[in-house]
PDB file of C-alpha atoms in Angstrom:
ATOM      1  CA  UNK A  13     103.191  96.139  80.220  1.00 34.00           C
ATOM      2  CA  UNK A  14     102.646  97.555  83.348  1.00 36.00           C
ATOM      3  CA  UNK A  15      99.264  97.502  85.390  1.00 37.00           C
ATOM      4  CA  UNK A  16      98.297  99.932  87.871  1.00 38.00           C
ATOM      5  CA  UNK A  17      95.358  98.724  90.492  1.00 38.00           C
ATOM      6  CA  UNK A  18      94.158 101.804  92.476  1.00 37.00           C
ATOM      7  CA  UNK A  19      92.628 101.577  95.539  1.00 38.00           C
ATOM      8  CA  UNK A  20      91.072 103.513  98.673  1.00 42.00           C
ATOM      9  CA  UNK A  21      92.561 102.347 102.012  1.00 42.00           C
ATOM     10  CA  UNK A  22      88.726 102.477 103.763  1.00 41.00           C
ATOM     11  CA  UNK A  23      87.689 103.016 107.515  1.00 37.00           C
ATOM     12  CA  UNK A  24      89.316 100.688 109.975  1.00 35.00           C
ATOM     13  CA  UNK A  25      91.644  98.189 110.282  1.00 36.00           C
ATOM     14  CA  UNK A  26      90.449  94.352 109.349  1.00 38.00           C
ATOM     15  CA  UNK A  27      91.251  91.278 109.110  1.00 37.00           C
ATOM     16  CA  UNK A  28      90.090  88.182 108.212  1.00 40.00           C
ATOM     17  CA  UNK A  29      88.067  87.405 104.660  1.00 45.00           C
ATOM     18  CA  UNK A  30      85.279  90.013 103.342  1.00 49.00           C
ATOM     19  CA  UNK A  31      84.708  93.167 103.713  1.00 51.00           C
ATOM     20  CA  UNK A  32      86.669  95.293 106.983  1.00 58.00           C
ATOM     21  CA  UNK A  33      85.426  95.377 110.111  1.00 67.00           C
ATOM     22  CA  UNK A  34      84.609  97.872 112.493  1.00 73.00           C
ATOM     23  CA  UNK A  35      85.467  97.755 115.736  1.00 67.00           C
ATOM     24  CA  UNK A  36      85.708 100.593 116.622  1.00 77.00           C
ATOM     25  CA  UNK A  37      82.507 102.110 115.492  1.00 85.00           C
ATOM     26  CA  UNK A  38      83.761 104.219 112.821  1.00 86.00           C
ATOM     27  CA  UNK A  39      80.441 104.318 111.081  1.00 88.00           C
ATOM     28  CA  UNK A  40      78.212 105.340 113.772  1.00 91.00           C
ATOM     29  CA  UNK A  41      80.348 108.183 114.793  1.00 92.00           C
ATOM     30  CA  UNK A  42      80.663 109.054 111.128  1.00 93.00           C
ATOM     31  CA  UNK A  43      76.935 109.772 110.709  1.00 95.00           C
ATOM     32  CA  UNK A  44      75.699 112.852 111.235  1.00 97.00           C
ATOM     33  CA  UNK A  45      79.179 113.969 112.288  1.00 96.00           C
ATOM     34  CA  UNK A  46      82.779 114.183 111.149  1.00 97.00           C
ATOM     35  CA  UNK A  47      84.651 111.860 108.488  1.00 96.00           C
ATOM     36  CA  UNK A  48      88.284 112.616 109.230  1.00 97.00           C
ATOM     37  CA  UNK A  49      89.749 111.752 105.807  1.00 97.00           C
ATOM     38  CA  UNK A  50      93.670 111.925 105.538  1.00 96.00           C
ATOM     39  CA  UNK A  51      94.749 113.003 101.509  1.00 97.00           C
ATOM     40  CA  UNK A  52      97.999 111.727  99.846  1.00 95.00           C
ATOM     41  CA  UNK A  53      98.070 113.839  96.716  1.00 94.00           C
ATOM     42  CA  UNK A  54      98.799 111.300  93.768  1.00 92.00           C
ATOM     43  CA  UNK A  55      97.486 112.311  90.245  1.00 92.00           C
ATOM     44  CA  UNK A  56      94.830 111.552  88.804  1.00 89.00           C
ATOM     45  CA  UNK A  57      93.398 110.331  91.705  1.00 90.00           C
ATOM     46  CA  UNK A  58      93.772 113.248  94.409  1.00 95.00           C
ATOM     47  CA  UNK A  59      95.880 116.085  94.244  1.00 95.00           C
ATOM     48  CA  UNK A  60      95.874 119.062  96.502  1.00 93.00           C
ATOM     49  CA  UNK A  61      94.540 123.106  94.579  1.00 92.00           C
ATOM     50  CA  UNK A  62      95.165 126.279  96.587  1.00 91.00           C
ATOM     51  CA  UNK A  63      95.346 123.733  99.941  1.00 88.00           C
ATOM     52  CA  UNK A  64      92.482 122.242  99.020  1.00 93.00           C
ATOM     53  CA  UNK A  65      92.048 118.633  98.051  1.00 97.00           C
ATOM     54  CA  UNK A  66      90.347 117.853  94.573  1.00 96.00           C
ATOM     55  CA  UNK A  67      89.924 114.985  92.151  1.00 94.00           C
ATOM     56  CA  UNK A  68      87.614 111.838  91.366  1.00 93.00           C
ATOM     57  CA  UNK A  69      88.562 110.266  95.161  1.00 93.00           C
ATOM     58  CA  UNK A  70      87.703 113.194  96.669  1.00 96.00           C
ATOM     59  CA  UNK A  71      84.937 113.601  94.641  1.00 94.00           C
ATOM     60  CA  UNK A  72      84.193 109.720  95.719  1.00 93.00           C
ATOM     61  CA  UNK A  73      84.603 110.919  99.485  1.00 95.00           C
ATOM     62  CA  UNK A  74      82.474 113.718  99.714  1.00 96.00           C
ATOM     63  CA  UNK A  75      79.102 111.791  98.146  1.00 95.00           C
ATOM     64  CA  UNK A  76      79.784 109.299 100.624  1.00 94.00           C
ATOM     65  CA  UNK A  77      80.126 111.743 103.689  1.00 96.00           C
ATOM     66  CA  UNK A  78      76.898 113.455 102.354  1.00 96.00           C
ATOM     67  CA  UNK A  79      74.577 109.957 102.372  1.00 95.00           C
ATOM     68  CA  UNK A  80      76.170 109.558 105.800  1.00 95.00           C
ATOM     69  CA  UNK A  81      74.830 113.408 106.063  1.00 97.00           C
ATOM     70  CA  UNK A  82      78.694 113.895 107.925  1.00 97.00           C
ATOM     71  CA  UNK A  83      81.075 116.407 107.094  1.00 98.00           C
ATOM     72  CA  UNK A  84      84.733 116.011 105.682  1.00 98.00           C
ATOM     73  CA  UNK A  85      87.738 117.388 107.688  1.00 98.00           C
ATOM     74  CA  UNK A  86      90.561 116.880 105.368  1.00 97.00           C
ATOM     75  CA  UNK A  87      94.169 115.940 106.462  1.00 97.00           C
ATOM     76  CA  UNK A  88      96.809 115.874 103.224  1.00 96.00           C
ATOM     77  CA  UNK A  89      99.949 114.167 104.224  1.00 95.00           C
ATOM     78  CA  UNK A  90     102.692 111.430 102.766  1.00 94.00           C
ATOM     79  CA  UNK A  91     101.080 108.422 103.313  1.00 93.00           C
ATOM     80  CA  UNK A  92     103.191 106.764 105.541  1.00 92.00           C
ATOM     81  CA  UNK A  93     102.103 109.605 108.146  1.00 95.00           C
ATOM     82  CA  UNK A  94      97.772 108.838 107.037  1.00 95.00           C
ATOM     83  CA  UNK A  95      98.469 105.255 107.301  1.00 91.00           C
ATOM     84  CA  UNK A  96      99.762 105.370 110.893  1.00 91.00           C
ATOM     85  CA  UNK A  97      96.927 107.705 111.748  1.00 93.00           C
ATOM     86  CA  UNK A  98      94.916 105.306 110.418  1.00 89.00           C
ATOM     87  CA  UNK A  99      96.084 102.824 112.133  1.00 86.00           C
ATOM     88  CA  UNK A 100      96.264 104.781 115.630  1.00 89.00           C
ATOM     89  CA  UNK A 101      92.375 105.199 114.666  1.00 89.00           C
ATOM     90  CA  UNK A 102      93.389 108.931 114.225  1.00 94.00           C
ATOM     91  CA  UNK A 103      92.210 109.081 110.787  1.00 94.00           C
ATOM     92  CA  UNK A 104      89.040 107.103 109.485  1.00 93.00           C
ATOM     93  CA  UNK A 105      89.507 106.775 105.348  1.00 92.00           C
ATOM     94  CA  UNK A 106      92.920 107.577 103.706  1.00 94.00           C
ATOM     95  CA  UNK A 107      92.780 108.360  99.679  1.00 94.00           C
ATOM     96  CA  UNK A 108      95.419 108.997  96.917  1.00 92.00           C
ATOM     97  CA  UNK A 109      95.300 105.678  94.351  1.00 87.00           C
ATOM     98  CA  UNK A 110      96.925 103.403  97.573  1.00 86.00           C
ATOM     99  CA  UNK A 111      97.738 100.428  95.429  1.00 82.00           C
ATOM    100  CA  UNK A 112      97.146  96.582  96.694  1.00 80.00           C
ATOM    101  CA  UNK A 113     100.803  96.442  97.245  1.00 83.00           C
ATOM    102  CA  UNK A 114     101.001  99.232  99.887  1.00 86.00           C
ATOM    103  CA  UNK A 115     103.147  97.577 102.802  1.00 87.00           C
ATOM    104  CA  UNK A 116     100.218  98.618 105.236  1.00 83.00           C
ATOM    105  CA  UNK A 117      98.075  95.966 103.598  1.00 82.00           C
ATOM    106  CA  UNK A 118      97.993  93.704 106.544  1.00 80.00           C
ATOM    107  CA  UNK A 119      97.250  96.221 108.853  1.00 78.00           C
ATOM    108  CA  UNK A 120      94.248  98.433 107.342  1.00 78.00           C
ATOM    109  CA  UNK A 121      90.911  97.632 105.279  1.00 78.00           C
ATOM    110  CA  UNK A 122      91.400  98.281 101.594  1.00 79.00           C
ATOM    111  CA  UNK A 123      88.831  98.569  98.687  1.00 77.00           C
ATOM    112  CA  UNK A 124      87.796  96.716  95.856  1.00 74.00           C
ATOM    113  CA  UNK A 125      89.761  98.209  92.340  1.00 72.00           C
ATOM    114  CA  UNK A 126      87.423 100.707  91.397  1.00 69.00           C
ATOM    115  CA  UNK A 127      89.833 101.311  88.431  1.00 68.00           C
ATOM    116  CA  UNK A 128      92.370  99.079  85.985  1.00 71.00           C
ATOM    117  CA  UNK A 129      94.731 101.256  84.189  1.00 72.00           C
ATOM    118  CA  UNK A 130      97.487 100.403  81.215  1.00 77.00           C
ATOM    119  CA  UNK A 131      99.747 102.310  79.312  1.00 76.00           C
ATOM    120  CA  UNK A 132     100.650 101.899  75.966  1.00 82.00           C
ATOM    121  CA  UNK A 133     103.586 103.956  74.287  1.00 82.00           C
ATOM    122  CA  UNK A 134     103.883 103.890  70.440  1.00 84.00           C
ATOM    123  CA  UNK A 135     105.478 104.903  67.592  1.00 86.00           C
ATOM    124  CA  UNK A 136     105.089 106.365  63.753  1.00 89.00           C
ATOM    125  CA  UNK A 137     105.395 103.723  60.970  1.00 91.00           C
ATOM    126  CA  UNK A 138     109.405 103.350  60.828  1.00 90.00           C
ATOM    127  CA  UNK A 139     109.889 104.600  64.213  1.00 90.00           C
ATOM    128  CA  UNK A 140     111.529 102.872  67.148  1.00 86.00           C
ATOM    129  CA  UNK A 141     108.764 103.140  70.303  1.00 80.00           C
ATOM    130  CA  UNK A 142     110.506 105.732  72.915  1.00 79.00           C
ATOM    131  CA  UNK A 143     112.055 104.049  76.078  1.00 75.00           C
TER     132      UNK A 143
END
């Protein structure tokens, strides 16, 4: 049984217990200006339509950006390349179900699981479950 923890890598990098910190005053520059949001397409999540990114995270992403009355510029990427912009403060927020084992755990801000996920395969009466 297999459990799946999905989870926004958020604004800058932190360390330390709580929430991340910012020292580099993401948020301020964020409001009323430009959330530079990097995109790795991983369904259901995020994935990328006609070069444009969709799904519930990006959904997520774009309420937040409006309270913060900032507009979204949208990078999609492998996320390697997002989390080293993120890192180089390049990107502010990277999205695409980034679990809590990502190796770039030490190095960036994650978020709380906003979802728990587990799959269950079965089988007819008399049947042998699938592999």
């Amino acid at each position: 049984m297999k459990r799946k923890v999905a989870l926004l890598a958020v604004l800058v990098r932190g360390t330390g217990r709580g929430m991340p910190r910012d020292p580099e005053g993401t948020l301020g520059r964020v409001r009323g200006g430009t959330m530079r949001v990097g995109v790795v397409a991983h369904e259901p999540f995020t994935r990328v339509e006609g070069g444009s990114p969709a799904g519930p995270e990006v959904e997520l992403v774009q309420e937040f950006a409006r309270t913060l009355e900032a507009k979204v510029e949208w990078t999609v990427g492998a996320e390697a390349r997002l989390m080293e912009a993120v890192a180089k403060h390049e990107l502010d927020l990277v999205i695409g179900g980034i679990a809590s084992t990502t190796p770039y755990a030490a190095h960036i801000g994650l978020s709380r699981p906003y979802l728990r996920s587990r799959l269950t395969i079965g089988a007819p009466a008399g049947q042998s479950p699938p592999q």
